[in-house]
Amino acid sequence: MSEKILSGRTALVTAAGSGIGRQSAFILGANGAFVMVTDRDEALAEETAQAILAAGGLAASSVMDVADDSAVTEVFAKLVREHGALNILHNHAGIQIGGALEAINADDMRKSYEINVVAQFTACKAALPHMRAQGGGVILNTASNAGVFLDKGMLAYITTKSAVITMTKQIALDYARDGIRVNALCPGWVDTPFNGPYEAQLGGRAALENVVRDLVPMGRFGRPEEIAEAVLFLCSDRSSFITGHALVVDGGECLAGGSNSSV
């Protein structure tokens, strides 16, 4: 059997308790990485870690609130102390607050920036000294296809996801010579619990499926497992000459000009 492509590497995934984050952690573990599964929900993080272990991978879990700077720094430092490296960081935590300018307030915008941008900045900053000291690493920031087009009534989400992409590109430029690759993942409509509030707003699952069918040229949701394949590509040596890129994985939605997209 050929060696797994991430054997010997150590990864940390945020918001890995469900959805895309869980599938990201699982595929990294299935391909040989030791995965530190983090989530603000300790029980969900442990469920993900147990699934990786049950499949023959290596994993542990830790509760971590990405909005707590000191907690983030300590979890990263502990991982390196105990496992010797931090080769891969997947920053996946994010929130979606809908509404046009008159429908949201300054606190909504601040909360969006705190989780979608500042928390990713903090994790990148916490990872940087470890990756630089070991001669390189990979950072993957989850943005959204909402970061590459405009959409009515989604001011905070569009603004912050655009900021994630720009931040990713700037960090990639600044640290390429340190062997650190930094890219952004931009999913579209993916079938995860993240869609719950919008589904409720529409009046149920059937209505949501109709929206997705109309907006996505491929006519369906993406599956978390499909997004995980893009995660594996961007976090492995298969993408060794790619940095500063925003990879859109959305079934062609961005080709149609945008919509109420959801990660």
CSV table of C-alpha atoms in Angstrom, one decimal:
chain,number,residue,atom,x,y,z
A,1,MET,CA,0.0,0.0,0.0
A,2,SER,CA,1.4,3.4,-0.9
A,3,GLU,CA,2.2,5.9,1.8
A,4,LYS,CA,-0.6,8.3,2.7
A,5,ILE,CA,0.0,11.8,1.4
A,6,LEU,CA,-0.1,13.5,4.8
A,7,SER,CA,1.8,10.9,6.8
A,8,GLY,CA,3.8,12.4,9.6
A,9,ARG,CA,2.1,15.8,9.4
A,10,THR,CA,0.1,17.5,12.2
A,11,ALA,CA,-3.1,19.5,11.4
A,12,LEU,CA,-5.4,21.6,13.4
A,13,VAL,CA,-9.0,22.3,12.2
A,14,THR,CA,-11.3,24.9,13.7
A,15,ALA,CA,-15.1,24.5,13.8
A,16,ALA,CA,-14.6,20.8,13.1
A,17,GLY,CA,-17.6,19.5,15.1
A,18,SER,CA,-19.9,19.3,12.1
A,19,GLY,CA,-20.4,20.0,8.4
A,20,ILE,CA,-17.4,21.0,6.3
A,21,GLY,CA,-15.1,21.3,9.3
A,22,ARG,CA,-15.8,17.7,10.3
A,23,GLN,CA,-15.2,16.4,6.8
A,24,SER,CA,-12.1,18.4,6.5
A,25,ALA,CA,-10.7,16.9,9.7
A,26,PHE,CA,-11.8,13.4,8.6
A,27,ILE,CA,-10.1,13.5,5.2
A,28,LEU,CA,-6.9,14.9,6.6
A,29,GLY,CA,-6.9,12.1,9.2
A,30,ALA,CA,-7.7,9.5,6.5
A,31,ASN,CA,-4.7,10.6,4.6
A,32,GLY,CA,-2.2,10.2,7.4
A,33,ALA,CA,-2.2,13.5,9.3
A,34,PHE,CA,-2.6,13.6,13.1
A,35,VAL,CA,-5.6,16.0,13.5
A,36,MET,CA,-6.3,18.2,16.4
A,37,VAL,CA,-10.1,18.7,16.2
A,38,THR,CA,-11.3,21.9,17.7
A,39,ASP,CA,-14.7,23.4,18.2
A,40,ARG,CA,-16.5,25.5,20.8
A,41,ASP,CA,-18.7,22.5,21.4
A,42,GLU,CA,-16.5,20.1,23.2
A,43,ALA,CA,-18.8,17.1,22.6
A,44,LEU,CA,-19.0,17.6,18.9
A,45,ALA,CA,-15.2,18.0,18.6
A,46,GLU,CA,-14.8,14.7,20.5
A,47,GLU,CA,-17.3,13.0,18.1
A,48,THR,CA,-15.2,14.0,15.1
A,49,ALA,CA,-12.0,12.9,16.7
A,50,GLN,CA,-13.6,9.5,17.6
A,51,ALA,CA,-14.8,9.1,14.0
A,52,ILE,CA,-11.2,9.6,12.8
A,53,LEU,CA,-9.8,7.2,15.3
A,54,ALA,CA,-12.5,4.6,14.4
A,55,ALA,CA,-11.4,4.8,10.8
A,56,GLY,CA,-7.8,4.1,11.7
A,57,GLY,CA,-6.5,7.6,11.8
A,58,LEU,CA,-4.8,9.7,14.5
A,59,ALA,CA,-6.7,12.5,16.3
A,60,ALA,CA,-7.4,14.3,19.5
A,61,SER,CA,-9.9,17.0,20.4
A,62,SER,CA,-9.9,20.3,22.2
A,63,VAL,CA,-12.6,22.8,23.1
A,64,MET,CA,-11.7,26.1,21.6
A,65,ASP,CA,-13.6,29.4,21.1
A,66,VAL,CA,-12.0,31.1,18.1
A,67,ALA,CA,-13.0,34.5,19.6
A,68,ASP,CA,-10.7,33.9,22.6
A,69,ASP,CA,-7.3,35.0,21.5
A,70,SER,CA,-5.4,33.6,24.5
A,71,ALA,CA,-7.2,30.2,24.2
A,72,VAL,CA,-6.3,29.9,20.5
A,73,THR,CA,-2.6,30.7,21.2
A,74,GLU,CA,-2.4,28.2,24.0
A,75,VAL,CA,-4.1,25.3,22.0
A,76,PHE,CA,-1.6,25.9,19.2
A,77,ALA,CA,1.4,26.0,21.5
A,78,LYS,CA,0.2,22.8,23.4
A,79,LEU,CA,-0.2,21.0,20.1
A,80,VAL,CA,3.4,21.8,19.0
A,81,ARG,CA,4.7,20.9,22.5
A,82,GLU,CA,3.0,17.5,22.4
A,83,HIS,CA,3.3,16.6,18.7
A,84,GLY,CA,6.4,18.5,17.6
A,85,ALA,CA,4.9,20.5,14.7
A,86,LEU,CA,2.0,22.3,13.2
A,87,ASN,CA,2.1,21.6,9.4
A,88,ILE,CA,-1.5,22.4,8.5
A,89,LEU,CA,-4.1,24.9,9.8
A,90,HIS,CA,-7.6,24.9,8.4
A,91,ASN,CA,-9.4,28.0,9.7
A,92,HIS,CA,-13.0,27.1,9.2
A,93,ALA,CA,-15.1,28.8,11.9
A,94,GLY,CA,-17.5,31.5,10.6
A,95,ILE,CA,-20.9,33.0,11.0
A,96,GLN,CA,-23.5,34.4,8.6
A,97,ILE,CA,-25.6,37.5,9.6
A,98,GLY,CA,-28.0,38.4,6.8
A,99,GLY,CA,-29.4,41.8,6.0
A,100,ALA,CA,-28.8,45.0,4.0
A,101,LEU,CA,-27.5,48.2,5.5
A,102,GLU,CA,-30.8,49.3,7.2
A,103,ALA,CA,-31.4,45.8,8.5
A,104,ILE,CA,-28.2,45.3,10.5
A,105,ASN,CA,-26.5,47.3,13.2
A,106,ALA,CA,-22.9,48.0,14.1
A,107,ASP,CA,-22.9,45.1,16.6
A,108,ASP,CA,-23.9,42.8,13.8
A,109,MET,CA,-21.0,44.0,11.6
A,110,ARG,CA,-18.5,43.8,14.5
A,111,LYS,CA,-19.6,40.3,15.4
A,112,SER,CA,-19.2,39.3,11.7
A,113,TYR,CA,-15.7,40.7,11.6
A,114,GLU,CA,-14.8,39.2,15.0
A,115,ILE,CA,-15.5,35.6,13.9
A,116,ASN,CA,-15.1,35.7,10.1
A,117,VAL,CA,-11.9,37.8,9.9
A,118,VAL,CA,-10.3,38.6,13.3
A,119,ALA,CA,-10.5,35.0,14.5
A,120,GLN,CA,-8.8,33.8,11.4
A,121,PHE,CA,-6.2,36.5,11.7
A,122,THR,CA,-5.5,35.3,15.3
A,123,ALA,CA,-5.1,31.7,14.3
A,124,CYS,CA,-2.8,32.6,11.4
A,125,LYS,CA,-0.7,34.7,13.8
A,126,ALA,CA,-0.6,31.8,16.3
A,127,ALA,CA,0.5,29.4,13.7
A,128,LEU,CA,3.1,31.6,12.1
A,129,PRO,CA,6.0,31.2,14.5
A,130,HIS,CA,5.7,27.5,14.6
A,131,MET,CA,5.5,27.1,10.8
A,132,ARG,CA,8.4,29.5,10.3
A,133,ALA,CA,10.6,27.7,12.8
A,134,GLN,CA,10.0,24.3,11.1
A,135,GLY,CA,10.6,25.7,7.7
A,136,GLY,CA,7.1,25.9,6.3
A,137,GLY,CA,3.5,24.9,6.5
A,138,VAL,CA,0.0,25.3,5.0
A,139,ILE,CA,-2.8,27.6,6.1
A,140,LEU,CA,-6.3,27.2,4.5
A,141,ASN,CA,-8.8,29.9,5.4
A,142,THR,CA,-12.5,29.2,4.7
A,143,ALA,CA,-14.0,32.2,2.9
A,144,SER,CA,-17.1,31.7,0.7
A,145,ASN,CA,-18.1,32.2,-2.9
A,146,ALA,CA,-19.9,35.1,-1.4
A,147,GLY,CA,-16.4,36.7,-1.2
A,148,VAL,CA,-16.1,36.8,-5.0
A,149,PHE,CA,-19.4,38.3,-6.0
A,150,LEU,CA,-22.1,40.7,-4.7
A,151,ASP,CA,-25.4,39.7,-3.3
A,152,LYS,CA,-28.5,41.7,-2.2
A,153,GLY,CA,-29.1,41.8,1.5
A,154,MET,CA,-25.9,40.2,2.7
A,155,LEU,CA,-23.7,43.2,3.6
A,156,ALA,CA,-21.9,41.8,6.6
A,157,TYR,CA,-21.3,38.4,5.1
A,158,ILE,CA,-20.1,39.6,1.7
A,159,THR,CA,-17.9,42.2,3.3
A,160,THR,CA,-16.2,39.9,5.7
A,161,LYS,CA,-15.8,37.0,3.3
A,162,SER,CA,-14.2,39.4,0.8
A,163,ALA,CA,-11.9,40.5,3.6
A,164,VAL,CA,-10.8,36.9,4.3
A,165,ILE,CA,-9.8,36.5,0.7
A,166,THR,CA,-7.8,39.7,0.6
A,167,MET,CA,-6.2,38.9,4.0
A,168,THR,CA,-5.3,35.4,2.7
A,169,LYS,CA,-3.6,36.8,-0.4
A,170,GLN,CA,-1.6,39.3,1.7
A,171,ILE,CA,-0.4,36.8,4.2
A,172,ALA,CA,0.5,34.5,1.3
A,173,LEU,CA,2.6,37.2,-0.3
A,174,ASP,CA,4.3,38.2,2.9
A,175,TYR,CA,5.4,34.6,4.0
A,176,ALA,CA,5.9,32.7,0.7
A,177,ARG,CA,9.7,32.9,1.2
A,178,ASP,CA,9.2,31.2,4.6
A,179,GLY,CA,7.8,28.2,2.9
A,180,ILE,CA,4.3,29.0,4.2
A,181,ARG,CA,1.5,28.5,1.6
A,182,VAL,CA,-1.8,30.3,2.4
A,183,ASN,CA,-5.0,29.8,0.4
A,184,ALA,CA,-8.7,30.4,0.7
A,185,LEU,CA,-11.5,27.9,0.2
A,186,CYS,CA,-14.7,29.4,-1.2
A,187,PRO,CA,-17.7,27.0,-1.0
A,188,GLY,CA,-21.1,27.8,-2.2
A,189,TRP,CA,-24.3,26.0,-1.2
A,190,VAL,CA,-23.3,23.0,0.8
A,191,ASP,CA,-25.8,20.8,2.6
A,192,THR,CA,-24.9,21.4,6.3
A,193,PRO,CA,-26.6,22.7,9.5
A,194,PHE,CA,-25.2,26.2,8.6
A,195,ASN,CA,-28.2,26.6,6.3
A,196,GLY,CA,-30.7,26.2,9.2
A,197,PRO,CA,-31.6,29.8,9.8
A,198,TYR,CA,-32.2,30.5,6.1
A,199,GLU,CA,-34.2,27.3,5.7
A,200,ALA,CA,-36.4,28.4,8.6
A,201,GLN,CA,-36.8,31.8,7.0
A,202,LEU,CA,-37.9,30.3,3.8
A,203,GLY,CA,-40.4,28.0,5.5
A,204,GLY,CA,-38.8,24.6,5.3
A,205,ARG,CA,-36.5,22.2,3.5
A,206,ALA,CA,-38.5,22.0,0.3
A,207,ALA,CA,-38.4,25.7,-0.2
A,208,LEU,CA,-34.6,25.8,0.4
A,209,GLU,CA,-34.1,23.0,-2.1
A,210,ASN,CA,-36.1,24.9,-4.7
A,211,VAL,CA,-33.9,28.0,-4.2
A,212,VAL,CA,-30.7,26.0,-4.6
A,213,ARG,CA,-32.0,24.2,-7.7
A,214,ASP,CA,-32.8,27.6,-9.3
A,215,LEU,CA,-29.5,29.3,-8.3
A,216,VAL,CA,-26.9,26.6,-8.8
A,217,PRO,CA,-26.2,25.7,-12.4
A,218,MET,CA,-25.5,22.1,-11.4
A,219,GLY,CA,-29.0,22.1,-9.7
A,220,ARG,CA,-28.1,20.8,-6.3
A,221,PHE,CA,-26.3,21.3,-3.0
A,222,GLY,CA,-22.6,20.4,-2.7
A,223,ARG,CA,-21.8,17.7,-0.2
A,224,PRO,CA,-19.4,18.3,2.7
A,225,GLU,CA,-17.3,15.3,1.3
A,226,GLU,CA,-16.9,17.1,-2.0
A,227,ILE,CA,-15.6,20.2,-0.3
A,228,ALA,CA,-13.2,18.1,1.7
A,229,GLU,CA,-11.6,16.9,-1.5
A,230,ALA,CA,-10.7,20.5,-2.2
A,231,VAL,CA,-9.4,20.8,1.4
A,232,LEU,CA,-7.1,17.8,0.9
A,233,PHE,CA,-5.8,19.2,-2.4
A,234,LEU,CA,-5.0,22.6,-0.9
A,235,CYS,CA,-3.5,21.2,2.3
A,236,SER,CA,-1.2,18.6,0.6
A,237,ASP,CA,1.8,18.7,-1.7
A,238,ARG,CA,-0.6,18.2,-4.7
A,239,SER,CA,-0.9,22.0,-4.6
A,240,SER,CA,2.7,22.7,-3.8
A,241,PHE,CA,3.0,25.6,-6.2
A,242,ILE,CA,-0.3,27.3,-5.3
A,243,THR,CA,-0.4,30.1,-2.8
A,244,GLY,CA,-2.6,33.2,-2.5
A,245,HIS,CA,-5.4,31.5,-4.4
A,246,ALA,CA,-9.2,31.6,-3.7
A,247,LEU,CA,-10.6,28.2,-4.9
A,248,VAL,CA,-14.3,28.5,-5.6
A,249,VAL,CA,-16.2,25.2,-5.2
A,250,ASP,CA,-19.9,26.0,-5.8
A,251,GLY,CA,-21.4,24.0,-8.7
A,252,GLY,CA,-21.1,27.0,-11.0
A,253,GLU,CA,-23.1,29.4,-8.9
A,254,CYS,CA,-20.6,32.3,-9.3
A,255,LEU,CA,-21.0,31.9,-13.0
A,256,ALA,CA,-24.7,32.9,-12.7
A,257,GLY,CA,-23.9,36.1,-10.9
A,258,GLY,CA,-24.4,35.2,-7.2
A,259,SER,CA,-27.2,34.5,-4.8
A,260,ASN,CA,-27.9,34.1,-1.1
A,261,SER,CA,-25.0,31.8,-0.9
A,262,SER,CA,-24.2,29.7,2.2
A,263,VAL,CA,-21.2,27.8,3.5
